[in-house]
Coordinates of C-alpha atoms and ligand atoms in Angstrom, one line a residue:
M1 CA -27.9 -23.2 -35.5
T2 CA -27.7 -26.7 -34.3
R3 CA -26.6 -27.6 -30.8
A4 CA -22.9 -27.5 -30.1
L5 CA -20.8 -28.1 -27.0
L6 CA -17.6 -26.1 -26.7
P7 CA -15.2 -27.1 -23.9
G8 CA -13.3 -24.7 -21.7
H9 CA -12.1 -24.2 -18.1
G10 CA -14.5 -23.3 -15.4
A11 CA -13.2 -20.2 -13.6
S12 CA -16.2 -19.0 -11.6
R13 CA -19.0 -21.3 -11.0
G14 CA -22.7 -20.9 -11.6
S15 CA -24.9 -21.6 -14.6
A16 CA -26.2 -18.9 -16.9
L17 CA -28.5 -18.9 -19.9
G18 CA -28.4 -15.9 -22.2
R19 CA -27.8 -14.4 -25.6
A20 CA -24.3 -14.1 -26.9
R21 CA -22.7 -10.8 -27.4
V22 CA -19.4 -11.4 -29.2
R23 CA -16.6 -8.9 -28.8
L24 CA -13.8 -9.4 -31.2
P25 CA -10.3 -8.6 -30.1
H26 CA -9.9 -4.8 -29.8
V27 CA -8.3 -3.2 -32.8
L28 CA -8.9 0.5 -33.4
E29 CA -9.7 0.3 -37.1
V30 CA -10.3 3.9 -37.9
A31 CA -9.8 5.3 -41.4
E32 CA -8.1 8.7 -41.8
Q33 CA -10.6 11.4 -41.4
R34 CA -10.0 15.1 -41.7
I35 CA -12.2 17.9 -40.4
R36 CA -12.7 21.5 -41.4
Q37 CA -11.4 24.4 -39.3
N38 CA -14.9 25.3 -38.2
Q39 CA -15.4 21.8 -36.9
V40 CA -12.4 21.8 -34.6
D41 CA -14.1 23.2 -31.5
G42 CA -17.0 20.7 -31.9
E43 CA -14.6 17.8 -32.3
L44 CA -12.6 18.9 -29.2
T45 CA -15.8 19.0 -27.2
R46 CA -16.8 15.6 -28.4
L47 CA -13.4 14.2 -27.3
H48 CA -13.4 15.9 -24.0
D49 CA -16.9 14.7 -23.2
A50 CA -15.9 11.2 -24.1
V51 CA -12.8 11.4 -21.8
G52 CA -15.0 12.9 -19.0
A53 CA -17.5 10.1 -19.4
T54 CA -14.7 7.5 -19.3
R55 CA -13.3 9.1 -16.2
G56 CA -16.8 9.1 -14.5
E57 CA -17.2 5.4 -15.5
M58 CA -13.8 4.6 -13.7
H59 CA -14.8 6.5 -10.6
E60 CA -18.1 4.6 -10.4
L61 CA -16.3 1.3 -10.9
R62 CA -13.8 2.2 -8.2
A63 CA -16.5 3.0 -5.7
R64 CA -18.3 -0.3 -6.3
L65 CA -15.2 -2.3 -5.4
H66 CA -14.9 -3.5 -1.9
G67 CA -13.7 -6.5 0.0
A68 CA -10.7 -8.6 -0.5
L69 CA -10.2 -7.8 -4.1
A70 CA -10.5 -4.0 -3.9
K71 CA -6.8 -3.6 -3.7
E72 CA -5.9 -5.9 -6.6
V73 CA -8.5 -4.7 -9.0
G74 CA -8.4 -1.2 -7.7
E75 CA -4.8 -1.0 -8.8
F76 CA -5.8 -1.7 -12.4
L77 CA -8.5 1.0 -12.2
D78 CA -6.1 3.5 -10.6
L79 CA -3.6 2.8 -13.4
H80 CA -6.3 3.3 -16.0
A81 CA -7.4 6.6 -14.3
L82 CA -3.8 7.8 -14.2
L83 CA -3.4 7.0 -18.0
L84 CA -6.6 9.0 -18.5
D85 CA -5.1 12.0 -16.8
D86 CA -1.8 11.7 -18.6
P87 CA -1.0 15.1 -20.3
E88 CA 1.0 13.3 -22.9
L89 CA -2.1 11.4 -24.0
L90 CA -4.6 14.3 -23.8
H91 CA -2.5 17.2 -25.1
G92 CA -1.4 15.0 -28.0
L93 CA -5.0 14.3 -28.9
D94 CA -5.9 18.0 -28.7
E95 CA -3.0 18.9 -30.9
L96 CA -3.9 16.3 -33.5
I97 CA -7.4 17.7 -33.7
R98 CA -6.4 21.3 -33.6
T99 CA -3.4 21.4 -35.9
G100 CA -3.6 18.1 -37.7
R101 CA -7.4 18.7 -38.3
Y102 CA -8.1 15.0 -37.7
S103 CA -11.4 13.7 -36.4
A104 CA -11.3 12.7 -32.7
D105 CA -11.5 9.0 -33.7
Y106 CA -8.6 9.2 -36.0
A107 CA -6.6 11.3 -33.5
L108 CA -7.2 8.6 -31.0
R109 CA -5.9 6.0 -33.4
L110 CA -2.8 8.1 -34.2
Q111 CA -2.0 8.8 -30.6
R112 CA -2.5 5.2 -29.7
D113 CA 0.0 4.1 -32.3
R114 CA 2.5 6.7 -31.2
L115 CA 2.4 5.6 -27.6
A116 CA 2.5 2.0 -28.6
A117 CA 5.8 2.7 -30.4
V118 CA 7.1 4.3 -27.1
F119 CA 6.0 1.4 -25.0
D120 CA 7.4 -1.0 -27.5
G121 CA 10.9 0.6 -27.2
M122 CA 11.0 0.2 -23.4
D123 CA 13.3 -2.4 -21.8
D124 CA 11.1 -2.9 -18.8
A125 CA 8.8 -5.9 -19.4
Y126 CA 6.3 -4.6 -16.9
L127 CA 6.0 -1.2 -18.5
K128 CA 5.8 -2.8 -21.9
S129 CA 2.9 -4.9 -20.8
R130 CA 1.0 -1.7 -19.7
M131 CA 0.2 -1.2 -23.4
D132 CA -2.8 -3.5 -22.8
D133 CA -4.0 -1.0 -20.2
L134 CA -3.6 1.9 -22.6
D135 CA -5.5 0.0 -25.2
H136 CA -8.3 -0.6 -22.8
V137 CA -8.5 3.1 -21.8
I138 CA -8.4 4.2 -25.5
G139 CA -11.1 1.6 -26.3
R140 CA -13.3 3.1 -23.7
I141 CA -12.8 6.7 -24.9
H142 CA -13.6 5.5 -28.4
A143 CA -16.7 3.8 -27.3
H144 CA -17.9 6.9 -25.5
L145 CA -17.2 9.0 -28.6
H146 CA -20.0 7.0 -30.1
Q147 CA -22.0 7.0 -27.0
R148 CA -21.9 3.3 -26.7
V149 CA -21.6 2.4 -23.1
A150 CA -18.2 1.0 -23.9
D151 CA -17.8 -1.8 -26.4
T152 CA -17.3 -4.0 -23.3
G153 CA -20.9 -3.4 -22.5
G154 CA -23.9 -5.7 -22.5
V155 CA -27.5 -5.5 -21.6
A156 CA -29.6 -7.7 -19.4
G157 CA -29.4 -11.4 -20.2
E158 CA -26.3 -11.2 -22.4
I159 CA -23.3 -13.4 -22.2
L160 CA -20.1 -11.7 -23.2
V161 CA -17.9 -13.8 -25.5
S162 CA -14.5 -12.3 -25.9
D163 CA -10.8 -13.1 -26.3
N164 CA -10.2 -11.9 -22.7
V165 CA -11.6 -9.7 -20.1
A166 CA -9.9 -7.2 -17.9
P167 CA -10.4 -7.3 -14.1
S168 CA -11.4 -3.6 -14.2
E169 CA -14.4 -4.4 -16.6
L170 CA -16.0 -7.1 -14.6
A171 CA -18.0 -5.1 -12.0
Q172 CA -19.4 -2.8 -14.6
L173 CA -20.3 -5.7 -16.9
Q174 CA -22.3 -7.2 -14.1
T175 CA -24.1 -3.9 -13.4
Q176 CA -25.0 -3.7 -17.1
G177 CA -26.7 -7.0 -16.8
V178 CA -24.2 -9.4 -18.3
V179 CA -25.0 -12.8 -16.7
A180 CA -21.8 -14.7 -17.6
I181 CA -18.6 -14.3 -19.5
V182 CA -16.8 -16.7 -21.9
T183 CA -13.3 -16.0 -23.0
A184 CA -11.1 -17.8 -25.5
A185 CA -7.9 -17.1 -23.5
G186 CA -7.3 -16.6 -19.8
S187 CA -6.5 -18.7 -16.7
P188 CA -8.7 -19.7 -13.8
L189 CA -6.0 -18.2 -11.5
S190 CA -6.0 -14.7 -13.1
H191 CA -7.1 -11.6 -11.2
S192 CA -10.2 -11.6 -13.5
A193 CA -11.1 -15.1 -12.4
I194 CA -10.6 -14.3 -8.7
L195 CA -12.8 -11.2 -9.0
A196 CA -15.5 -13.0 -11.0
R197 CA -15.7 -15.6 -8.2
S198 CA -16.1 -12.8 -5.6
L199 CA -18.8 -11.2 -7.7
H200 CA -20.5 -14.6 -8.2
L201 CA -20.4 -14.0 -12.0
P202 CA -20.0 -17.3 -13.9
L203 CA -16.9 -17.3 -16.0
V204 CA -15.5 -19.8 -18.5
V205 CA -11.9 -19.2 -19.7
G206 CA -9.7 -21.0 -22.3
N207 CA -12.7 -21.8 -24.5
A208 CA -10.6 -21.9 -27.6
Q209 CA -13.4 -22.2 -30.2
A210 CA -15.7 -19.6 -28.6
L211 CA -14.8 -16.8 -31.0
Q212 CA -15.1 -18.9 -34.1
R213 CA -18.2 -20.9 -33.3
I214 CA -20.4 -18.4 -31.5
N215 CA -22.3 -15.6 -33.2
D216 CA -24.0 -12.5 -31.8
G217 CA -27.5 -13.4 -30.6
D218 CA -26.9 -17.2 -30.2
I219 CA -28.5 -18.6 -27.1
L220 CA -25.8 -20.0 -24.8
L221 CA -25.9 -22.1 -21.7
V222 CA -22.7 -21.6 -19.7
D223 CA -21.5 -23.8 -16.9
G224 CA -18.9 -21.9 -14.9
S225 CA -17.9 -25.1 -13.0
T226 CA -17.2 -27.5 -15.8
G227 CA -16.2 -24.8 -18.4
E228 CA -18.8 -26.2 -20.9
V229 CA -20.6 -23.8 -23.1
I230 CA -23.6 -25.1 -25.0
V231 CA -24.6 -23.2 -28.1
S232 CA -28.4 -23.5 -28.9
P233 CA -29.3 -25.7 -26.0
D234 CA -32.0 -28.3 -26.7
A235 CA -35.0 -29.2 -24.6
E236 CA -33.0 -31.6 -22.4
D237 CA -30.3 -29.0 -21.7
L238 CA -33.0 -26.5 -20.7
R239 CA -34.6 -29.0 -18.4
R240 CA -31.2 -29.7 -16.7
Y241 CA -30.5 -26.0 -16.4
R242 CA -33.8 -25.4 -14.6
A243 CA -33.0 -28.3 -12.3
R244 CA -29.6 -26.7 -11.5
L245 CA -31.2 -23.4 -10.7
R246 CA -33.5 -25.2 -8.2
E247 CA -30.5 -26.9 -6.8
A248 CA -28.6 -23.6 -6.4
A249 CA -31.5 -22.1 -4.5
R250 CA -31.7 -25.1 -2.2
E251 CA -28.0 -24.9 -1.6
E252 CA -28.2 -21.2 -0.6
R253 CA -30.9 -22.1 2.0
E254 CA -28.9 -24.9 3.3
L255 CA -25.8 -22.8 3.7
G256 CA -27.8 -20.1 5.5
R257 CA -28.6 -22.7 8.2
L258 CA -24.9 -23.2 8.9
R259 CA -24.4 -19.6 10.1
S260 CA -24.7 -20.6 13.8
K261 CA -23.3 -24.2 13.5
P262 CA -19.8 -25.1 14.7
S263 CA -17.1 -25.9 12.1
R264 CA -16.7 -29.4 13.4
T265 CA -15.7 -32.5 11.5
R266 CA -17.9 -35.6 11.5
D267 CA -15.6 -37.2 14.0
G268 CA -15.9 -34.3 16.3
V269 CA -12.7 -32.2 15.7
D270 CA -13.2 -28.4 15.8
I271 CA -11.5 -26.5 13.0
A272 CA -10.9 -22.8 13.3
L273 CA -12.3 -20.7 10.5
W274 CA -10.7 -17.2 10.6
A275 CA -11.6 -14.5 8.1
N276 CA -9.4 -12.5 5.7
A277 CA -10.5 -8.9 5.7
E278 CA -9.5 -5.5 4.6
S279 CA -12.6 -3.4 5.0
L280 CA -15.2 -2.9 7.8
D281 CA -17.7 -4.6 5.5
D282 CA -15.6 -7.7 5.6
V283 CA -15.3 -7.4 9.3
A284 CA -19.1 -7.2 9.8
H285 CA -19.6 -10.1 7.5
A286 CA -16.9 -12.2 9.3
H287 CA -18.5 -11.4 12.6
A288 CA -22.0 -12.4 11.5
L289 CA -20.8 -15.7 10.1
G290 CA -19.1 -16.7 13.3
A291 CA -15.5 -16.5 12.2
A292 CA -13.1 -17.3 15.0
G293 CA -11.4 -13.9 14.5
L294 CA -9.6 -12.2 11.7
G295 CA -6.7 -14.4 10.5
L296 CA -5.4 -11.8 8.0
Y297 CA -6.2 -8.1 8.1
R298 CA -4.4 -6.6 5.1
T299 CA -3.2 -3.1 5.9
E300 CA -2.0 -2.2 2.4
F301 CA -5.3 -0.8 1.3
L302 CA -4.7 2.1 3.6
F303 CA -1.5 2.9 1.7
L304 CA -2.6 2.4 -1.8
Q305 CA -4.5 4.8 -4.0
R306 CA -3.1 7.9 -2.4
N307 CA -0.1 10.1 -2.7
E308 CA 1.0 10.5 0.9
L309 CA 1.4 8.0 3.7
P310 CA -1.4 7.6 6.3
D311 CA -0.2 9.0 9.7
E312 CA -0.3 7.3 13.0
D313 CA -3.7 8.6 14.0
E314 CA -5.4 7.6 10.8
Q315 CA -3.9 4.1 11.0
F316 CA -4.8 3.8 14.7
R317 CA -8.5 4.7 14.1
T318 CA -8.7 2.2 11.3
Y319 CA -7.2 -0.7 13.3
R320 CA -9.1 0.2 16.4
D321 CA -12.4 0.1 14.5
V322 CA -11.5 -3.3 13.1
V323 CA -10.7 -4.5 16.6
L324 CA -14.0 -3.1 17.9
G325 CA -15.9 -4.7 15.0
M326 CA -14.7 -8.2 16.0
S327 CA -15.9 -7.5 19.6
G328 CA -13.4 -9.5 21.5
R329 CA -12.4 -12.1 18.9
P330 CA -8.7 -11.9 18.0
V331 CA -7.7 -9.7 15.1
T332 CA -4.5 -10.5 13.2
I333 CA -3.1 -7.3 11.7
R334 CA -0.5 -7.9 9.0
T335 CA 2.2 -5.3 8.8
L336 CA 2.6 -3.5 5.5
D337 CA 3.0 -5.8 2.5
L338 CA 3.7 -3.3 -0.2
G339 CA 5.9 -4.0 -3.1
A340 CA 5.8 -6.2 -6.2
D341 CA 2.3 -6.3 -7.5
K342 CA 1.1 -4.1 -4.7
A343 CA 2.9 -0.9 -5.8
D344 CA 1.9 2.3 -4.2
R345 CA 1.9 5.9 -5.3
T346 CA 3.7 7.3 -2.2
G347 CA 7.1 6.3 -3.6
L348 CA 7.6 3.9 -0.7
A349 CA 7.8 0.8 -2.8
L350 CA 10.5 1.1 -5.4
S351 CA 9.2 1.4 -8.9
D352 CA 12.3 0.6 -10.8
E353 CA 13.3 -2.8 -9.5
D354 CA 14.1 -5.2 -12.3
N355 CA 12.4 -8.1 -10.5
P356 CA 10.0 -6.6 -7.9
A357 CA 8.5 -9.9 -6.8
L358 CA 12.0 -10.7 -5.6
G359 CA 12.7 -7.2 -4.4
L360 CA 12.3 -4.9 -1.5
R361 CA 8.8 -6.0 -0.4
G362 CA 6.9 -7.0 2.7
V363 CA 8.9 -7.0 5.9
R364 CA 12.1 -6.1 4.0
L365 CA 10.5 -2.8 3.0
S366 CA 9.3 -2.2 6.6
L367 CA 12.8 -2.8 8.0
A368 CA 14.3 -0.5 5.4
H369 CA 12.0 2.3 6.5
Q370 CA 12.1 2.4 10.2
G371 CA 10.1 5.5 10.6
V372 CA 7.2 4.2 8.5
F373 CA 7.4 0.8 10.3
D374 CA 7.4 2.4 13.8
T375 CA 4.4 4.6 12.9
Q376 CA 2.5 1.5 11.9
L377 CA 3.6 -0.5 15.0
R378 CA 2.5 2.4 17.2
A379 CA -0.9 2.5 15.6
I380 CA -1.3 -1.3 15.9
L381 CA -0.1 -1.4 19.5
R382 CA -2.4 1.5 20.5
A383 CA -5.3 -0.5 18.9
S384 CA -4.4 -3.5 21.1
G385 CA -5.8 -1.5 24.0
Y386 CA -9.3 -2.1 22.6
G387 CA -9.3 -5.9 22.1
P388 CA -7.1 -8.9 21.3
V389 CA -4.6 -8.1 18.5
R390 CA -1.9 -10.3 16.9
I391 CA 0.8 -9.0 14.6
L392 CA 1.6 -11.0 11.4
V393 CA 4.7 -10.3 9.4
P394 CA 4.7 -10.8 5.6
M395 CA 7.4 -12.2 3.4
V396 CA 9.6 -13.4 6.2
S397 CA 12.7 -15.3 5.0
S398 CA 14.9 -15.5 8.1
R399 CA 15.1 -15.7 11.9
E400 CA 16.9 -12.4 12.1
E401 CA 13.9 -10.6 10.5
I402 CA 11.6 -11.8 13.2
L403 CA 14.0 -10.9 15.9
Q404 CA 14.4 -7.4 14.5
V405 CA 10.6 -7.0 14.4
R406 CA 10.4 -8.2 18.0
R407 CA 12.9 -5.7 19.1
H408 CA 11.0 -2.9 17.3
I409 CA 7.7 -4.0 18.9
K410 CA 9.3 -4.0 22.4
R411 CA 10.9 -0.6 21.9
V412 CA 7.7 1.0 20.5
A413 CA 5.5 -0.6 23.3
L414 CA 7.8 0.8 26.0
K415 CA 7.7 4.3 24.5
L416 CA 3.9 4.2 24.2
R417 CA 3.4 3.1 27.7
K418 CA 5.7 5.8 28.9
E419 CA 3.5 8.3 27.0
G420 CA 0.5 6.9 28.9
H421 CA -1.1 4.8 26.1
E422 CA -2.8 1.5 27.0
V423 CA -1.0 -1.4 25.2
A424 CA -1.9 -5.1 25.7
E425 CA 0.7 -7.0 27.9
H426 CA 1.1 -9.7 25.3
I427 CA 0.7 -9.4 21.6
A428 CA 1.3 -12.6 19.7
L429 CA 3.7 -12.3 16.8
G430 CA 3.4 -14.5 13.7
A431 CA 5.2 -15.0 10.5
M432 CA 3.7 -15.5 7.1
I433 CA 5.2 -18.5 5.4
E434 CA 5.5 -17.4 1.8
V435 CA 9.2 -17.7 1.0
P436 CA 10.2 -21.3 0.3
A437 CA 13.4 -21.0 2.2
A438 CA 11.5 -19.9 5.3
A439 CA 9.3 -22.9 5.0
I440 CA 12.2 -25.3 4.5
A441 CA 14.2 -23.8 7.4
L442 CA 11.3 -23.2 9.7
H443 CA 13.0 -25.3 12.5
G444 CA 15.4 -22.4 12.7
F445 CA 12.9 -19.8 13.8
V446 CA 9.8 -21.6 15.0
D447 CA 10.9 -20.9 18.5
V448 CA 10.7 -17.1 18.0
V449 CA 7.1 -17.0 16.6
D450 CA 3.8 -17.4 18.4
F451 CA 1.9 -18.5 15.3
L452 CA 2.3 -19.1 11.6
S453 CA 0.2 -18.4 8.6
I454 CA 0.9 -19.9 5.3
G455 CA 0.4 -17.5 2.4
T456 CA 0.0 -20.0 -0.4
N457 CA -0.7 -17.3 -3.1
D458 CA 3.0 -16.3 -2.9
L459 CA 4.4 -19.5 -1.6
V460 CA 3.1 -21.4 -4.7
Q461 CA 4.5 -18.7 -7.1
Y462 CA 7.9 -18.7 -5.5
L463 CA 8.1 -22.5 -5.2
L464 CA 7.0 -23.2 -8.8
A465 CA 8.7 -20.1 -10.3
A466 CA 5.3 -19.2 -11.7
D467 CA 4.0 -15.7 -11.5
R468 CA 0.6 -15.7 -9.8
N469 CA -0.6 -12.9 -12.1
N470 CA 0.5 -14.4 -15.4
D471 CA -2.4 -15.8 -17.3
A472 CA -0.1 -17.4 -19.9
L473 CA 1.2 -19.9 -17.4
G474 CA -2.2 -21.5 -17.1
E475 CA -2.1 -24.5 -14.8
L476 CA 1.6 -24.2 -14.1
Y477 CA 0.7 -21.9 -11.2
S478 CA -1.2 -24.4 -9.1
P479 CA -1.1 -25.7 -5.5
L480 CA -1.8 -29.2 -6.9
H481 CA 1.8 -30.0 -7.2
P482 CA 3.6 -32.7 -5.2
G483 CA 6.3 -30.2 -4.2
V484 CA 3.7 -27.8 -2.8
L485 CA 1.9 -30.5 -0.8
R486 CA 5.1 -31.8 0.7
L487 CA 6.2 -28.4 1.8
L488 CA 2.8 -27.7 3.3
R489 CA 3.0 -30.9 5.2
H490 CA 6.5 -30.0 6.4
V491 CA 5.4 -26.6 7.7
I492 CA 2.3 -28.0 9.4
G493 CA 4.4 -30.8 10.9
I494 CA 7.0 -28.4 12.4
G495 CA 4.3 -26.2 13.8
T496 CA 2.5 -29.1 15.4
E497 CA 5.7 -30.5 16.8
H498 CA 6.6 -27.2 18.5
K499 CA 3.0 -26.5 19.5
V500 CA 2.9 -23.3 17.3
P501 CA -0.5 -22.9 15.7
V502 CA -0.4 -22.9 11.8
A503 CA -3.1 -21.3 9.8
M504 CA -3.4 -20.9 6.0
C505 CA -4.6 -17.6 4.6
G506 CA -3.9 -17.9 0.8
E507 CA -6.8 -18.3 -1.7
I508 CA -6.8 -22.1 -1.5
A509 CA -7.9 -22.0 2.2
G510 CA -11.2 -20.6 1.0
D511 CA -11.8 -23.3 -1.7
A512 CA -14.1 -25.9 -0.2
K513 CA -12.9 -28.5 -2.8
M514 CA -9.4 -28.2 -1.3
A515 CA -10.6 -28.7 2.2
P516 CA -10.2 -32.6 2.4
L517 CA -6.6 -32.2 1.1
L518 CA -5.7 -29.5 3.6
L519 CA -7.3 -31.4 6.4
A520 CA -5.4 -34.6 5.4
L521 CA -2.2 -32.6 5.6
G522 CA -3.0 -31.7 9.2
L523 CA -4.2 -28.1 8.8
T524 CA -6.6 -27.1 11.6
E525 CA -6.9 -23.3 11.0
F526 CA -8.2 -21.8 7.8
S527 CA -8.3 -18.0 7.1
L528 CA -10.5 -17.1 4.1
H529 CA -12.7 -14.4 2.7
P530 CA -16.1 -14.4 4.3
A531 CA -17.7 -15.0 0.9
T532 CA -16.9 -18.7 1.0
L533 CA -16.8 -19.3 4.8
L534 CA -20.1 -21.2 5.0
E535 CA -19.2 -23.4 2.1
L536 CA -16.0 -24.3 3.8
R537 CA -17.8 -24.9 7.1
R538 CA -20.1 -27.4 5.2
A539 CA -17.1 -29.2 3.7
I540 CA -15.5 -29.5 7.1
R541 CA -18.7 -30.8 8.7
D542 CA -18.9 -33.4 5.9
S543 CA -15.3 -34.6 6.5
D544 CA -14.0 -37.3 8.6
L545 CA -10.7 -36.1 9.8
G546 CA -9.4 -39.5 11.0
Q547 CA -10.2 -41.1 7.6
L548 CA -8.6 -38.2 5.7
Q549 CA -5.4 -38.3 7.7
A550 CA -5.2 -42.1 7.3
R551 CA -5.0 -41.4 3.6
A552 CA -2.4 -38.6 3.9
G553 CA 0.5 -40.9 3.0
K554 CA -1.2 -41.8 -0.3
L555 CA -1.7 -38.1 -1.0
L556 CA 2.0 -37.3 -0.4
Q557 CA 3.0 -40.2 -2.7
A558 CA 1.2 -38.6 -5.7
R559 CA 3.6 -38.0 -8.4
D560 CA 1.8 -35.4 -10.3
R561 CA -1.3 -33.2 -10.5
A562 CA -3.3 -36.1 -12.0
G563 CA -2.4 -38.2 -9.0
I564 CA -3.5 -35.5 -6.5
E565 CA -6.7 -35.0 -8.4
R566 CA -7.4 -38.8 -8.3
W567 CA -6.9 -38.7 -4.5
L568 CA -9.3 -35.8 -4.2
K569 CA -11.9 -37.7 -6.4
A570 CA -11.6 -40.8 -4.3
T571 CA -12.4 -38.8 -1.1
P572 CA -15.7 -40.0 0.2
Ligands
PEP601 C1 -0.5 -15.0 0.2 O1 0.5 -14.7 -0.4 O2 -1.0 -16.1 0.2 C2 -1.3 -14.0 1.0 C3 -2.3 -14.3 1.7 O3 -0.8 -12.7 0.9 P1 -1.2 -11.7 -0.3 O4 -2.2 -12.5 -1.2 O5 -1.8 -10.5 0.3 O6 0.1 -11.5 -1.0
MG602 MG1 1.5 -12.8 0.0

């Protein structure tokens, strides 16, 4: 095959050279196949072994997940594991083999089609969309029936070329030796893309011609930054690839040297780099890289993947260990942010809301369940006896919510002290700015918070009416919108005016490319996953804050995404 360049969108950077493994969109094309009575037991065993192998595979995947993404990707895996245990699915399959005398493969196909019809008839769009998950699980069982390590699999040095890739597959693909992934569909803002970045697995999405132009075994050169895929690279491409590898190794060494350096701009302004964490691994990492503290400790992970709520002692021990892990640096514990895409199994978050992203989530849920909220506050306040703790409240939309939380904290602290517990005298209380109305009307409650943290992941989705998890929206969900920048500037401005520190803890705070823009808007505190902390530190050390802020007016005048991108490009 002659050289060809196929354009796409870079979703997780890094270059990779490998052999293509093309996976065509999954359709369970199995012809009707009957078995004899004396084959029934054997066929049932074959099926049960395949289901068992699939279950084992999910457990293994689940155990490999950690860090900021564990909760998001874990949810997909948990859902897949639940489907796998579903009696409807399993008994139906057994019945089809036993009484219908179908082969396990055909039973799988029949059962899939039956369930598809049920899902199709559902009114709930969310449940309807779970059919993809069911297909994924059935595809895996089918692969195990043939003892293929899933048709999603690859071997060392292969580049998976597919229509799409599920977040739950990524970690396993990497273990199997897949060195990059190219998909015809998908968005750089999907869960898969976020996870690929955290795994440092190069990913190109939206490469429309990939499935038509690439064949199994083709040699591919993938650039996860530009989104370019070269089929059958020539000598010059290979030379450039090797140069890029040398450059990446050099960069890693250079970043390593920044571990003990301050996060100070060229013109001498110190910028606070906080870490986002949800596991002790993250805490250790954040500590080692010199994070100012934890800017966002997500407590949801304690509540997900289980059937009963964690009690006060379990929560207390967890929070205390995080506080101890940061050895004296402040730890910002966010109160429970369940609901919407972070649905739990304990029944706390409602599962039947028509519009869960706009439903009873975040602080609304905590205030609606006083007992649960008090238990969490007790645990957090007890942990404050072991080191500096701040409390961050998610999804705040009004002054009254903050005042209510303050009253709860005061009451709980009083009771704890009476019981003889050590509780810090002052615990700073902050609000997440994720609801547009809270951002716009910040002047109305800035006096009742000690600090603010902008959650751009949600703020952007609510501001642009674009679901953060919907791949189909592509670039519609993007912080590079003049409306977003103006609102960020407004929030930072109000905070500065009232001397209330403003941090940002959404994904964009960890994107070094966005740093000049955020610095220009006046942001001086970033909270990000430790994985990109050194890159951000380097971007900050390369920036001249005075120069950037002098260009802020121009940035705010940008009329569209292209204008903002031009501003970023023109940054020295
Ligand atoms: C956010 O919305 O930006 C945020 C940090 O919270 P989460 O991603 O946990 O919703
Ligand atoms: Mg949020």
